[in-house]
PDB file of C-alpha atoms in Angstrom:
ATOM      1  CA  MET A   1      35.697  82.997  78.414  1.00 76.00           C
ATOM      2  CA  THR A   2      36.589  79.600  78.676  1.00 90.00           C
ATOM      3  CA  ASN A   3      34.132  77.188  78.221  1.00 94.00           C
ATOM      4  CA  VAL A   4      34.648  73.533  80.467  1.00 96.00           C
ATOM      5  CA  THR A   5      32.090  70.030  79.492  1.00 97.00           C
ATOM      6  CA  PHE A   6      31.419  68.762  83.169  1.00 97.00           C
ATOM      7  CA  TYR A   7      30.201  65.067  82.783  1.00 95.00           C
ATOM      8  CA  PHE A   8      27.766  64.778  85.748  1.00 96.00           C
ATOM      9  CA  ASP A   9      27.648  61.101  87.125  1.00 94.00           C
ATOM     10  CA  PHE A  10      24.373  60.517  88.397  1.00 89.00           C
ATOM     11  CA  GLY A  11      25.682  57.784  90.643  1.00 85.00           C
ATOM     12  CA  SER A  12      29.154  59.082  91.419  1.00 88.00           C
ATOM     13  CA  PRO A  13      29.538  61.346  95.480  1.00 88.00           C
ATOM     14  CA  ASN A  14      32.918  62.861  94.269  1.00 90.00           C
ATOM     15  CA  ALA A  15      30.641  64.349  91.068  1.00 93.00           C
ATOM     16  CA  PHE A  16      28.497  66.129  93.387  1.00 92.00           C
ATOM     17  CA  LEU A  17      30.756  67.851  95.065  1.00 92.00           C
ATOM     18  CA  SER A  18      32.418  68.731  92.299  1.00 93.00           C
ATOM     19  CA  HIS A  19      29.313  70.209  91.005  1.00 94.00           C
ATOM     20  CA  ARG A  20      29.162  71.480  94.669  1.00 92.00           C
ATOM     21  CA  VAL A  21      32.295  73.789  94.113  1.00 93.00           C
ATOM     22  CA  ILE A  22      31.942  74.490  90.534  1.00 95.00           C
ATOM     23  CA  PRO A  23      29.670  78.262  90.946  1.00 95.00           C
ATOM     24  CA  ALA A  24      32.560  79.559  93.219  1.00 93.00           C
ATOM     25  CA  ILE A  25      34.518  77.989  89.404  1.00 94.00           C
ATOM     26  CA  GLU A  26      32.473  80.001  87.783  1.00 96.00           C
ATOM     27  CA  GLN A  27      32.512  82.810  89.444  1.00 95.00           C
ATOM     28  CA  ARG A  28      35.934  83.587  90.576  1.00 94.00           C
ATOM     29  CA  THR A  29      37.775  82.799  86.865  1.00 95.00           C
ATOM     30  CA  GLY A  30      34.765  83.255  84.492  1.00 95.00           C
ATOM     31  CA  THR A  31      34.424  80.315  82.795  1.00 96.00           C
ATOM     32  CA  LYS A  32      31.368  78.168  81.966  1.00 97.00           C
ATOM     33  CA  PHE A  33      30.742  75.328  82.639  1.00 98.00           C
ATOM     34  CA  THR A  34      28.327  72.385  80.343  1.00 97.00           C
ATOM     35  CA  TYR A  35      26.434  69.773  82.161  1.00 97.00           C
ATOM     36  CA  ILE A  36      26.212  66.567  80.557  1.00 96.00           C
ATOM     37  CA  PRO A  37      24.684  64.151  82.926  1.00 96.00           C
ATOM     38  CA  ALA A  38      26.294  60.126  82.511  1.00 93.00           C
ATOM     39  CA  LEU A  39      25.591  57.090  84.273  1.00 91.00           C
ATOM     40  CA  LEU A  40      29.390  56.009  84.632  1.00 88.00           C
ATOM     41  CA  GLY A  41      28.566  52.672  85.341  1.00 86.00           C
ATOM     42  CA  GLY A  42      27.379  51.963  82.309  1.00 88.00           C
ATOM     43  CA  LEU A  43      29.907  52.518  80.500  1.00 88.00           C
ATOM     44  CA  PHE A  44      32.163  50.680  82.388  1.00 88.00           C
ATOM     45  CA  LYS A  45      29.699  48.293  81.434  1.00 88.00           C
ATOM     46  CA  LEU A  46      29.392  49.034  77.571  1.00 92.00           C
ATOM     47  CA  THR A  47      33.250  49.023  76.922  1.00 93.00           C
ATOM     48  CA  GLY A  48      33.786  46.416  79.755  1.00 92.00           C
ATOM     49  CA  ASN A  49      35.739  47.806  82.526  1.00 91.00           C
ATOM     50  CA  GLN A  50      34.870  48.376  85.537  1.00 87.00           C
ATOM     51  CA  SER A  51      34.680  50.643  88.006  1.00 83.00           C
ATOM     52  CA  PRO A  52      37.673  52.166  90.700  1.00 80.00           C
ATOM     53  CA  ALA A  53      35.227  50.364  93.562  1.00 79.00           C
ATOM     54  CA  THR A  54      35.241  47.080  92.104  1.00 83.00           C
ATOM     55  CA  ALA A  55      38.628  47.599  90.586  1.00 83.00           C
ATOM     56  CA  PHE A  56      39.857  48.424  93.864  1.00 82.00           C
ATOM     57  CA  ALA A  57      38.225  46.550  96.053  1.00 82.00           C
ATOM     58  CA  GLY A  58      40.763  44.478  97.444  1.00 85.00           C
ATOM     59  CA  ILE A  59      43.030  47.123  97.721  1.00 89.00           C
ATOM     60  CA  LYS A  60      44.052  47.178 102.002  1.00 88.00           C
ATOM     61  CA  ASN A  61      42.851  50.268 103.124  1.00 89.00           C
ATOM     62  CA  LYS A  62      41.428  51.713  99.851  1.00 86.00           C
ATOM     63  CA  PRO A  63      37.953  52.279 101.007  1.00 83.00           C
ATOM     64  CA  GLU A  64      39.554  53.837 104.343  1.00 87.00           C
ATOM     65  CA  TYR A  65      41.139  56.192 102.049  1.00 88.00           C
ATOM     66  CA  ASN A  66      38.640  56.866 100.209  1.00 85.00           C
ATOM     67  CA  ARG A  67      36.071  58.048 102.852  1.00 88.00           C
ATOM     68  CA  LEU A  68      39.127  60.160 104.618  1.00 93.00           C
ATOM     69  CA  GLU A  69      39.882  62.013 101.387  1.00 92.00           C
ATOM     70  CA  THR A  70      35.904  62.508 101.091  1.00 88.00           C
ATOM     71  CA  GLN A  71      35.681  64.169 104.290  1.00 92.00           C
ATOM     72  CA  ARG A  72      38.419  66.557 104.360  1.00 93.00           C
ATOM     73  CA  PHE A  73      37.306  67.478 101.345  1.00 89.00           C
ATOM     74  CA  ILE A  74      33.823  68.575 102.504  1.00 89.00           C
ATOM     75  CA  ALA A  75      35.858  70.229 105.614  1.00 90.00           C
ATOM     76  CA  ARG A  76      37.699  72.064 103.543  1.00 87.00           C
ATOM     77  CA  ARG A  77      34.655  73.229 101.176  1.00 82.00           C
ATOM     78  CA  SER A  78      32.591  74.124 104.458  1.00 77.00           C
ATOM     79  CA  GLU A  79      35.207  76.886 105.800  1.00 62.00           C
ATOM     80  CA  GLU A  80      34.965  78.736 101.980  1.00 61.00           C
TER      81      GLU A  80
END
């Protein structure tokens, strides 16, 4: 059996959406996910980095595309 470490960022919508599909992955593959809570914003600050929301804020259409991708993910997963 494979074990995967999943760093769950409490401030990330993507981490939440990923968390929602993990049980199906575990059931389908036999892989076991170990959750480790994280605050990625704190890690960015600690290491002098920026969050993607800040780093890509000036890129035209980036926020709109991210919203579209989130909607696509939700729509695809709601069919399963």
